[in-house]
Coordinates of C-alpha atoms in Angstrom, one line a residue:
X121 CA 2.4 -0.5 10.3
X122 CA 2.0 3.3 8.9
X123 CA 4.3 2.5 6.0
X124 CA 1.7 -0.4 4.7
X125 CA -1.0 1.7 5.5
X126 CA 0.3 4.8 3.7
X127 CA 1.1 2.0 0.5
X128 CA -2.4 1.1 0.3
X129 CA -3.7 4.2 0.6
X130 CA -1.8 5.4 -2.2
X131 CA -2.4 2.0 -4.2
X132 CA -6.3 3.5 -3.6
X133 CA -5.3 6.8 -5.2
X134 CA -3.5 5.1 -8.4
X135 CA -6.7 2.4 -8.7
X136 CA -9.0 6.0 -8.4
X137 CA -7.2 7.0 -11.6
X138 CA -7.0 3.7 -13.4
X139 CA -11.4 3.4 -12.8
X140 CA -12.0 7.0 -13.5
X141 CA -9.8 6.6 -16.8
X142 CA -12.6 3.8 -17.8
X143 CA -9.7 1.6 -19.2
X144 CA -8.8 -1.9 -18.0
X145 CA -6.2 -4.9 -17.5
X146 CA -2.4 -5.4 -16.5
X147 CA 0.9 -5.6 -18.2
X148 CA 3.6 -6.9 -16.5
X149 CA 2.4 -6.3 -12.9
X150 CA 0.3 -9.7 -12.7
X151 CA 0.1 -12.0 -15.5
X152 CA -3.4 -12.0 -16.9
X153 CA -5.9 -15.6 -15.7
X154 CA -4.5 -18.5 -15.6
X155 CA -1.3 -17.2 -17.0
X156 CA -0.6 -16.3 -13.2
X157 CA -0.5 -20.2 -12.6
X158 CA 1.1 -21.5 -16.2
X159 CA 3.4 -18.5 -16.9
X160 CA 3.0 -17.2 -20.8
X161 CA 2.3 -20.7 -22.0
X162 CA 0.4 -21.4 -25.5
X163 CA -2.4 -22.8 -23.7
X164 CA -5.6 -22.3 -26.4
X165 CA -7.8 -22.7 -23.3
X166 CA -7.0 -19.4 -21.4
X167 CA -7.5 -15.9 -23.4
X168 CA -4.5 -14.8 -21.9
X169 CA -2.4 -16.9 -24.0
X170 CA -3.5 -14.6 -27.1
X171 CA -2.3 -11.5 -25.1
X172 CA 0.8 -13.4 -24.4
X173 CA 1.6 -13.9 -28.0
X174 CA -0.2 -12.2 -30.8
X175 CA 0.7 -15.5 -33.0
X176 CA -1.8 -17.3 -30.5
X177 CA -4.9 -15.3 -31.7
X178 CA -5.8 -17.9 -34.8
X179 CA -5.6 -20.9 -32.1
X180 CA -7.9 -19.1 -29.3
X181 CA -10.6 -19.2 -31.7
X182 CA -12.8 -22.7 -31.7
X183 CA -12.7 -24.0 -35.4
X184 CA -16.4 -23.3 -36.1
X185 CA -16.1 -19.8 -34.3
X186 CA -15.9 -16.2 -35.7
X187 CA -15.4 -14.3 -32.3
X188 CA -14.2 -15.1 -28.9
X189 CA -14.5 -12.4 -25.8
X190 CA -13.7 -12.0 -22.2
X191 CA -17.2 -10.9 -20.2
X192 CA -16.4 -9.5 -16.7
X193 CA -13.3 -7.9 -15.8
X194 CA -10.0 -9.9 -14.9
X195 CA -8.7 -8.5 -11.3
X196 CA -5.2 -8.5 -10.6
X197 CA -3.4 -8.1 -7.3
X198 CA 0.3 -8.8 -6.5
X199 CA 2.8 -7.7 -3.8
X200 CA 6.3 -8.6 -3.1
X201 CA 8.1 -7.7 0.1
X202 CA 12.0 -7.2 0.8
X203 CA 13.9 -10.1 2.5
X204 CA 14.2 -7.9 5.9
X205 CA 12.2 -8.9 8.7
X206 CA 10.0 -6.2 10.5
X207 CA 11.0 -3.6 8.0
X208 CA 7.5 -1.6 8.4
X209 CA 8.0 -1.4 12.1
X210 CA 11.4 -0.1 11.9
X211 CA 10.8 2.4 9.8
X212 CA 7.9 3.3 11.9
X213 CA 9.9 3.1 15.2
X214 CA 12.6 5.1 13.6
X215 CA 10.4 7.9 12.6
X216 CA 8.6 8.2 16.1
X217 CA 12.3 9.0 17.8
X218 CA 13.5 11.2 14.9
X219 CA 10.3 13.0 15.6
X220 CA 10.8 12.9 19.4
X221 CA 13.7 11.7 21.0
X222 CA 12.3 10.8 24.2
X223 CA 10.2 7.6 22.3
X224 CA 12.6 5.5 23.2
X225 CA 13.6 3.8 26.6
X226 CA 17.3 2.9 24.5
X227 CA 20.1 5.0 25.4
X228 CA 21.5 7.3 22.3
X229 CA 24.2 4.6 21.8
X230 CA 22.1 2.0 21.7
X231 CA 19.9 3.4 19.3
X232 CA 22.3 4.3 16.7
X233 CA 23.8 0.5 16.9
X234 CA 20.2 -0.5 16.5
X235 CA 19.4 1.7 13.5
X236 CA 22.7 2.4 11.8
X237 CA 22.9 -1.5 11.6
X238 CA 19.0 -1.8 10.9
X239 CA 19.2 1.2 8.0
X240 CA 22.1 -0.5 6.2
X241 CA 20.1 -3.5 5.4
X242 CA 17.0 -1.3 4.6
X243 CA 18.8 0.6 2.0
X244 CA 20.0 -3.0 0.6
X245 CA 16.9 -5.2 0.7
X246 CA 14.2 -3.1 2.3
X247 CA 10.9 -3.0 -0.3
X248 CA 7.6 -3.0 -1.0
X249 CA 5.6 -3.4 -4.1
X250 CA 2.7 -3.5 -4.9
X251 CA 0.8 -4.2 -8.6
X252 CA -3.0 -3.9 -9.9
X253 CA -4.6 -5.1 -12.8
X254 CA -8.2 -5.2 -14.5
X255 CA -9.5 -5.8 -17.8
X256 CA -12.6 -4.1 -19.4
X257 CA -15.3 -6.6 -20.3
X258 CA -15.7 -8.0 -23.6
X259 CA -12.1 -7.2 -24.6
X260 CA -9.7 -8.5 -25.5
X261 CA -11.9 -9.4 -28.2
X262 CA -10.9 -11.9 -30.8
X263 CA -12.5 -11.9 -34.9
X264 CA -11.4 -14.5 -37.3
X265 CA -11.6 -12.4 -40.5
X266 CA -12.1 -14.2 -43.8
X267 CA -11.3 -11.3 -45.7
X268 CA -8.2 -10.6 -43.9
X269 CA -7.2 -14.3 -43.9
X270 CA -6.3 -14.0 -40.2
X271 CA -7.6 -13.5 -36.6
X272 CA -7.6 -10.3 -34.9
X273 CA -7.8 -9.1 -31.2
X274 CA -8.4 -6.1 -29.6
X275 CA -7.5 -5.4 -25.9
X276 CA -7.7 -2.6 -23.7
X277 CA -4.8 -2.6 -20.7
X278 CA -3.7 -0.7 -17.7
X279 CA -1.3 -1.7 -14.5
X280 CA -1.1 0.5 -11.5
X281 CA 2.5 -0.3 -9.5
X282 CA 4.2 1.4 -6.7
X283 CA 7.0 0.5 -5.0
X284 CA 9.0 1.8 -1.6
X285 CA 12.6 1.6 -1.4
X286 CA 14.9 3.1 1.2
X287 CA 17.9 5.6 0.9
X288 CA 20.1 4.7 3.7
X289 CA 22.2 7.5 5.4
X290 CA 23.7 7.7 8.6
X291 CA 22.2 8.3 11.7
X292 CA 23.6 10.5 14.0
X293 CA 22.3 12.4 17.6
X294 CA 22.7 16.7 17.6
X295 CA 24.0 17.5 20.6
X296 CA 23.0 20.8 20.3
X297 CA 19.7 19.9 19.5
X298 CA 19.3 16.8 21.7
X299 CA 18.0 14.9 18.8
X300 CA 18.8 12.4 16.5
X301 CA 19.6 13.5 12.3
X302 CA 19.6 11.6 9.7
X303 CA 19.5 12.1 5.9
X304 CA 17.6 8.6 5.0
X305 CA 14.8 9.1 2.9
X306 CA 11.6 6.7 1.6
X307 CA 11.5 6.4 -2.2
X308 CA 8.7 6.0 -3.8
X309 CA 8.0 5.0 -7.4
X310 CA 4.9 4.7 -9.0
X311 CA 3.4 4.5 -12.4
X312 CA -0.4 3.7 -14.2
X313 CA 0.2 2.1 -17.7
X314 CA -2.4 2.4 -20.1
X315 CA -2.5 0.2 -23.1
X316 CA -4.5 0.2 -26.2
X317 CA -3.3 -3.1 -28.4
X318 CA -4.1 -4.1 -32.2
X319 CA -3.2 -7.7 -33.2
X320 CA -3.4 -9.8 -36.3
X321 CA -2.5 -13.7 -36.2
X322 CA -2.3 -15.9 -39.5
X323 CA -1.0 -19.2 -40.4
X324 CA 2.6 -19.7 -42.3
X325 CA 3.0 -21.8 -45.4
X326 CA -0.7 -22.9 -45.3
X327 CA 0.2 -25.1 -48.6
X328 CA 3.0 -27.2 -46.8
X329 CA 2.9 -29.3 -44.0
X330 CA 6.5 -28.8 -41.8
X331 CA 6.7 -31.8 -39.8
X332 CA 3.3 -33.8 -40.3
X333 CA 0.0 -33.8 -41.2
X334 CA -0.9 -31.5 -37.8
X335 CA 1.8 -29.5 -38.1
X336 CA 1.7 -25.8 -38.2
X337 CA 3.1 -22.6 -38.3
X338 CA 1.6 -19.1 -36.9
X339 CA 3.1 -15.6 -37.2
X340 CA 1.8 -12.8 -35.2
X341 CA 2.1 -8.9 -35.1
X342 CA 1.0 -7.0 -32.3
X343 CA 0.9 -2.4 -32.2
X344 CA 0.8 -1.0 -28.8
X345 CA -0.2 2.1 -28.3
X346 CA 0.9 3.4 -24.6
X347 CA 0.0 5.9 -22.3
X348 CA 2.5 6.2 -19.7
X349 CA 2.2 8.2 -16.0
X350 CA 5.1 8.2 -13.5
X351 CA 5.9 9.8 -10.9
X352 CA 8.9 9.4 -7.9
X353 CA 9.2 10.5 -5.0
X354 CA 11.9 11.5 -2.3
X355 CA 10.7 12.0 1.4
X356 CA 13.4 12.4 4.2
X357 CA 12.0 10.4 7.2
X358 CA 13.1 13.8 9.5
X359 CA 10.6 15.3 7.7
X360 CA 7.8 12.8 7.9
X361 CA 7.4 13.2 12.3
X362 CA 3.9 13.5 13.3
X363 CA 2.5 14.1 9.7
X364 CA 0.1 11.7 7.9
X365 CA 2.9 10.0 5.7
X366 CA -0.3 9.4 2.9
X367 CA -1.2 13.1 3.1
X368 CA 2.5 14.0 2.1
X369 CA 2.9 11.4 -0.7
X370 CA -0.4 12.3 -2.1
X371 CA 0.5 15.9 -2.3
X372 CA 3.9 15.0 -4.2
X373 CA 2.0 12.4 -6.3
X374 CA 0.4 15.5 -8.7
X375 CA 3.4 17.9 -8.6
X376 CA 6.2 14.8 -9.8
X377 CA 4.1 13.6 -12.3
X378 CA 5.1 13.1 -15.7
X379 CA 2.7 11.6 -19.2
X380 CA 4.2 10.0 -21.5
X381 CA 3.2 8.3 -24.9
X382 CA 4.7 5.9 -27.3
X383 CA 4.3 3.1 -29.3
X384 CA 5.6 -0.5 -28.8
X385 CA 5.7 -3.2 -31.5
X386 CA 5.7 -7.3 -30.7
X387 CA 6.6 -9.8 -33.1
X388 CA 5.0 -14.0 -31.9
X389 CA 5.5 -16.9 -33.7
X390 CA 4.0 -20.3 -32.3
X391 CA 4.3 -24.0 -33.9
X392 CA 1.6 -25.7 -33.1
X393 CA 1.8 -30.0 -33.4
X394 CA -0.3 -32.9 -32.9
X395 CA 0.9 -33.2 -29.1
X396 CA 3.2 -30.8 -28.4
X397 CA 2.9 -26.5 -28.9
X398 CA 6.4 -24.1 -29.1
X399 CA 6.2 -20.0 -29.0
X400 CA 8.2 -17.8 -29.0
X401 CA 7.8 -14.2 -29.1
X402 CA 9.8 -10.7 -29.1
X403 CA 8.0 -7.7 -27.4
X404 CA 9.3 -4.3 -27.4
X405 CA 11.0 -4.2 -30.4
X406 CA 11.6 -0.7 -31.0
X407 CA 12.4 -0.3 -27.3
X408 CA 10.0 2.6 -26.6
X409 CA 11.0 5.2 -24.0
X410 CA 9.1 7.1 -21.2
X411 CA 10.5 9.5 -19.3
X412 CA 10.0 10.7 -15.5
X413 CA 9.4 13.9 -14.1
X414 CA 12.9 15.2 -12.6
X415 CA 14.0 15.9 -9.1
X416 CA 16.4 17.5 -7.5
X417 CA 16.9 20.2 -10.0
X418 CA 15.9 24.0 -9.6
X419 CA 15.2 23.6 -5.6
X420 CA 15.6 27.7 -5.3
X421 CA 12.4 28.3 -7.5
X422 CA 10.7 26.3 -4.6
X423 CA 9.2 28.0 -1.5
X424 CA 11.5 27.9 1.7
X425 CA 10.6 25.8 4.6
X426 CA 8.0 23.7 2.1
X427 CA 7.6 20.1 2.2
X428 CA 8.3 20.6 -1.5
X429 CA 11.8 22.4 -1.1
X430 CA 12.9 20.0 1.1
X431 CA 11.9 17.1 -0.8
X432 CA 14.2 18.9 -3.7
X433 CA 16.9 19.6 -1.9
X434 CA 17.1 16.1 -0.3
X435 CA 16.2 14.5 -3.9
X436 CA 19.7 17.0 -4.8
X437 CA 21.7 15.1 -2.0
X438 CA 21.7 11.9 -3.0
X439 CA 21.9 12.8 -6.6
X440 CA 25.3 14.9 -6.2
X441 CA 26.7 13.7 -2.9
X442 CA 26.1 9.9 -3.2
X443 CA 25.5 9.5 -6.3
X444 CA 22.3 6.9 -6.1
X445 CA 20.1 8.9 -8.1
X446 CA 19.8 10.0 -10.9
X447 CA 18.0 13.7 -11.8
X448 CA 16.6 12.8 -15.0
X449 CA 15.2 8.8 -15.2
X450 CA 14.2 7.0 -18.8
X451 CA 12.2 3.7 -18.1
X452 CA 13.2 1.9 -21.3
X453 CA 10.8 -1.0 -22.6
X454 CA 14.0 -3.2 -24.1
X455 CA 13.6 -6.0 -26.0
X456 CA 12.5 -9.1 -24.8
X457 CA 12.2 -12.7 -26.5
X458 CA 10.7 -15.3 -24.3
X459 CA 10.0 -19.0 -25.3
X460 CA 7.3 -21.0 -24.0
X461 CA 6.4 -24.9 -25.2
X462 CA 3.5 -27.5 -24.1
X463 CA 2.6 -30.6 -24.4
X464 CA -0.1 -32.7 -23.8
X465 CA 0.9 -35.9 -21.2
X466 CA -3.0 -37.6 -22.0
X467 CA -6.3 -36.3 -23.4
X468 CA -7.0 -34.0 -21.3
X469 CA -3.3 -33.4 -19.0
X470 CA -0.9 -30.4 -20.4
X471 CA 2.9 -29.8 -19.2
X472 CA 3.9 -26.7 -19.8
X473 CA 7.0 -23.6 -19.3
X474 CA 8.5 -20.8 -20.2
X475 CA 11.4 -18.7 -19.8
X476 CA 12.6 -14.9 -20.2
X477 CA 15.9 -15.1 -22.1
X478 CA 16.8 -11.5 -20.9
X479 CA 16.6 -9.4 -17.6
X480 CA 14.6 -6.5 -17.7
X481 CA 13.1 -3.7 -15.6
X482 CA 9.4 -3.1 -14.8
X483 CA 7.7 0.3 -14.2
X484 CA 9.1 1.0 -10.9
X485 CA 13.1 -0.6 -11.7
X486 CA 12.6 -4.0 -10.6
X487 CA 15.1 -6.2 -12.6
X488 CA 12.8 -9.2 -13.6
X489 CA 13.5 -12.6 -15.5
X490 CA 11.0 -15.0 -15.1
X491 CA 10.9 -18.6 -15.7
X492 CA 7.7 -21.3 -15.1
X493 CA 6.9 -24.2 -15.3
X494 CA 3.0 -25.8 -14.9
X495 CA 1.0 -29.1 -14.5
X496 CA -2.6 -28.6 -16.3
X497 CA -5.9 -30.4 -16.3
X498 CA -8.6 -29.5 -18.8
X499 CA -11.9 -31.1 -17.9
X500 CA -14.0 -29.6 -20.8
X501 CA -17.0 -30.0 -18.8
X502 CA -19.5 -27.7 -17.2
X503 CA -19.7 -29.4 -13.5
X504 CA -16.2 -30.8 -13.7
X505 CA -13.6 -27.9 -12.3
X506 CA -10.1 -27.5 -14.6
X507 CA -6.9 -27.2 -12.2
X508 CA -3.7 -26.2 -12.6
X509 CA -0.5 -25.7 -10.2
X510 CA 2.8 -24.0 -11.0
X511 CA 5.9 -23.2 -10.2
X512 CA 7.7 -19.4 -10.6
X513 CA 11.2 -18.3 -10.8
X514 CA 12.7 -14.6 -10.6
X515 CA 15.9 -15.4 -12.3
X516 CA 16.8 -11.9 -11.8
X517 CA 16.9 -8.9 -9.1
X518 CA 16.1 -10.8 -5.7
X519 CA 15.2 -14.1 -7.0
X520 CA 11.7 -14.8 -5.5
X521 CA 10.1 -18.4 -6.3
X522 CA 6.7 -19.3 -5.4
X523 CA 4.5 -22.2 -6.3
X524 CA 0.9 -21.1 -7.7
X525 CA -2.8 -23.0 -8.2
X526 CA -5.7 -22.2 -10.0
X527 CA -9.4 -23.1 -11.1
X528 CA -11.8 -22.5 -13.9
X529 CA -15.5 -23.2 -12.7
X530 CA -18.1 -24.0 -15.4
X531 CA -15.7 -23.5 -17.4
X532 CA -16.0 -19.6 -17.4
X533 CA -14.8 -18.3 -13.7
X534 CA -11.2 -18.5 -13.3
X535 CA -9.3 -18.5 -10.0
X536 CA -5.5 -18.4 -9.2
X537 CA -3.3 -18.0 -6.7
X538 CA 0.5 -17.1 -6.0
X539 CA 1.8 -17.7 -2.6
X540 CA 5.9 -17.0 -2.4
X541 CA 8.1 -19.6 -1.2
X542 CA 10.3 -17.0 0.8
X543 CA 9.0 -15.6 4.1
X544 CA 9.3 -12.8 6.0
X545 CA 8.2 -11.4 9.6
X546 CA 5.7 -8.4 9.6
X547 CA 3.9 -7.6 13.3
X548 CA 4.9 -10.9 14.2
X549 CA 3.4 -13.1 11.5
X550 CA 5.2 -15.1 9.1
X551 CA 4.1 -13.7 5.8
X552 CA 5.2 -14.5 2.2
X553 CA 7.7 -12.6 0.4
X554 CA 5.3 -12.7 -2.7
X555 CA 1.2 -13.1 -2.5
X556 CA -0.5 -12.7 -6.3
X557 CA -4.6 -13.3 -7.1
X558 CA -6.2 -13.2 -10.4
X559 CA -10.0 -13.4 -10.8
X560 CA -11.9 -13.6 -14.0
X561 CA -14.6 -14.5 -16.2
X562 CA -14.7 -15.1 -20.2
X563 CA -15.6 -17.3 -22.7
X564 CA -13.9 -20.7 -22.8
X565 CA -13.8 -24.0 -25.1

């Protein structure tokens, strides 16, 4: 179990810098309340529907309301393991005999059967990652302006996400040496997103009705402006024998980093009827870019026999030699349009989904589609809980599902739940492949 450990203990690092930044709330890592449960639905009851889709702002807002705020912060965790049972162990076990070869009771051709089999399915679906979220209290922050003839929100965002992947390379035993070699490496991605967001909502055609009476239309315009740190890492496990795995990621964690900045533009629109509510939003649309630090260049200007140097050169192997890095990485925000429609069953019951009509990558290079679909009861009362349960969908990448459940107490605290419908064996124990957990409090009607 080093490899979790060392993940959390990095996960503690990135969270050290999100708190000591003073800045709050995720991105794409967890979705924000109850959106964890409902998916991006236009749900007026959840604040997170408004950072969904800046068109949603003007219907967050109770009719005889000028503002609208979140009070604590919204807490955000989510981790999603590869489909490879005992993948922590393996590593761990195959570190301890590259370290010493005499760790194992195996014979030297039973252990490359073992691991040359075990590091080929690593390197295919061996991963871990891991997301964090907060949000600041009082934003996001919502003002319907008469003077503007709008509503506008405020928020205030950062996600912390790192992920471990494995390099595969064969393993082989030095004669000369009496020891086994290997060129596989742990890859580690990691990046804090920090998010300041301007929004403005108002309502189309105000003189017209489209369909009825109730019907409406709402445009929205959201400006992001991003702060974006990443960092990778490439850490041969030959290397990694009898040293605190934590210790050497932290040191690497500084000297790979790279800031970037940029601004990203969405565009919302939702139509909102007597019974029934459609969205539909594009994010990204001038496809910002962010770049990280490179690796495996210049590894001469590096000090010989340094963990450094032979992170380099090793980083230079797989660039040149097999071809599955690359030097110099962009992570591209591309365009997105999602849609997302509800409608209400009864009074108080709401069906609701939504679905990503594109694939693309989060911070670490996770290929991500997402679709979901929800069941909702709103019980507008103070001693009465609201409950929700969902299903999710990765359409994309490996195609995790998992069904999800939350609660809003008094109608302020909010709870929810994602527990994966895949399962893998760590240490023994069944686990799920994906386990999320939002907890919040803010204002609600």
């Amino acid at each position: 179990m080093k490899i979790l450990r060392s993940l959390h203990r990095l996960n503690l690092l990135l969270l050290t810098v999100v708190f000591s930044g003073g800045v709050s709330a995720g991105s794409s890592g967890v979705n924000s309340g109850g959106s964890l449960t409902t998916g991006p639905s236009s749900s007026a009851h959840s604040m997170s529907a408004a950072f969904n889709n800046p068109a949603m702002n003007s219907l967050v807002m109770p009719e005889d309301d000028l503002w609208r705020m979140s009070f604590l912060p919204n807490i955000g965790y989510s981790m999603e393991l590869g489909q490879l049972d005992n993948f922590s162990e393996d590593l761990d076990d195959l570190i301890d005999i590259i370290d010493n070869s005499s760790a194992t009771t195996e014979s030297t051709d039973e252990v490359l059967e073992r691991f040359n089999e075990v590091l080929a399915e690593m390197g295919e679906s061996g991963y871990l990652k891991q997301s964090f979220s907060l949000n600041a209290p009082i934003l996001p922050l919502y003002h319907r302006s008469a003077l503007l003839g709008g509503t506008v929100g405020v928020t205030l965002t950062v996600e912390a996400q790192v992920a471990l992947r494995i390099l595969d390379d064969t393993l082989a035993f030095n004669n000369q040496r009496s020891s086994f070699d290997t060129a596989t490496s742990l890859y580690l991605k990691s990046g804090i997103e920090k998010t300041v967001a301007m929004s403005y909502s108002r309502r189309l055609l105000s003189n017209s009705n489209l369909i009825s009476s109730k019907s409406r239309l709402y445009a929205g315009l959201k400006l992001k402006f991003i702060s974006l740190d990443l960092s990778k890492q490439i850490m041969q496990l030959q290397e990694l024998g009898g040293k605190d795995i934590s210790d050497v990621i932290s040191s690497e964690y500084d000297e790979n980093l790279e800031s970037n900045s940029n601004v990203g533009i969405d565009l919302g629109f939702v139509f909102d009827a007597d019974r029934y509510r459609i969205g539909f939003i594009f994010e990204n649309l001038n496809s910002p870019e962010f770049d990280y630090g490179a690796v495996g260049e210049n590894c001469t200007s590096r000090l010989e026999n340094t963990a450094a140097r032979t992170s380099c050169e090793n980083a230079a192997n797989f660039i040149q030699a097999k071809g599955d890095l690359n030097a110099r990485e962009v992570h591209t925000k591309n365009p997105l349009a999602r849609i997302d429609g509800l409608y209400r069953l009864f009074s108080q019951w709401y069906v609701s989904s939504s679905i990503e009509l594109a694939t693309y990558n989060d911070i670490t290079g996770f290929d991500n589609q997402w679709w979901h679909a929800a069941l909702s009861y709103e019980s507008f009362r103070f001693a009465l809980p609201s409950i929700r349960v969902g299903y999710a969908k990765n359409l994309a990448g490996f195609k995790t599902s998992s069904l999800n459940f939350g609660v809003t107490a008094f109608n302020i605290l909010s709870f929810d739940l994602e527990y994966g419908l895949d399962s893998v064996e760590v240490d023994g124990s069944s686990l799920p492949r994906r386990l999320s957990f939002t907890f919040g409090m803010e204002e609600s009607f």
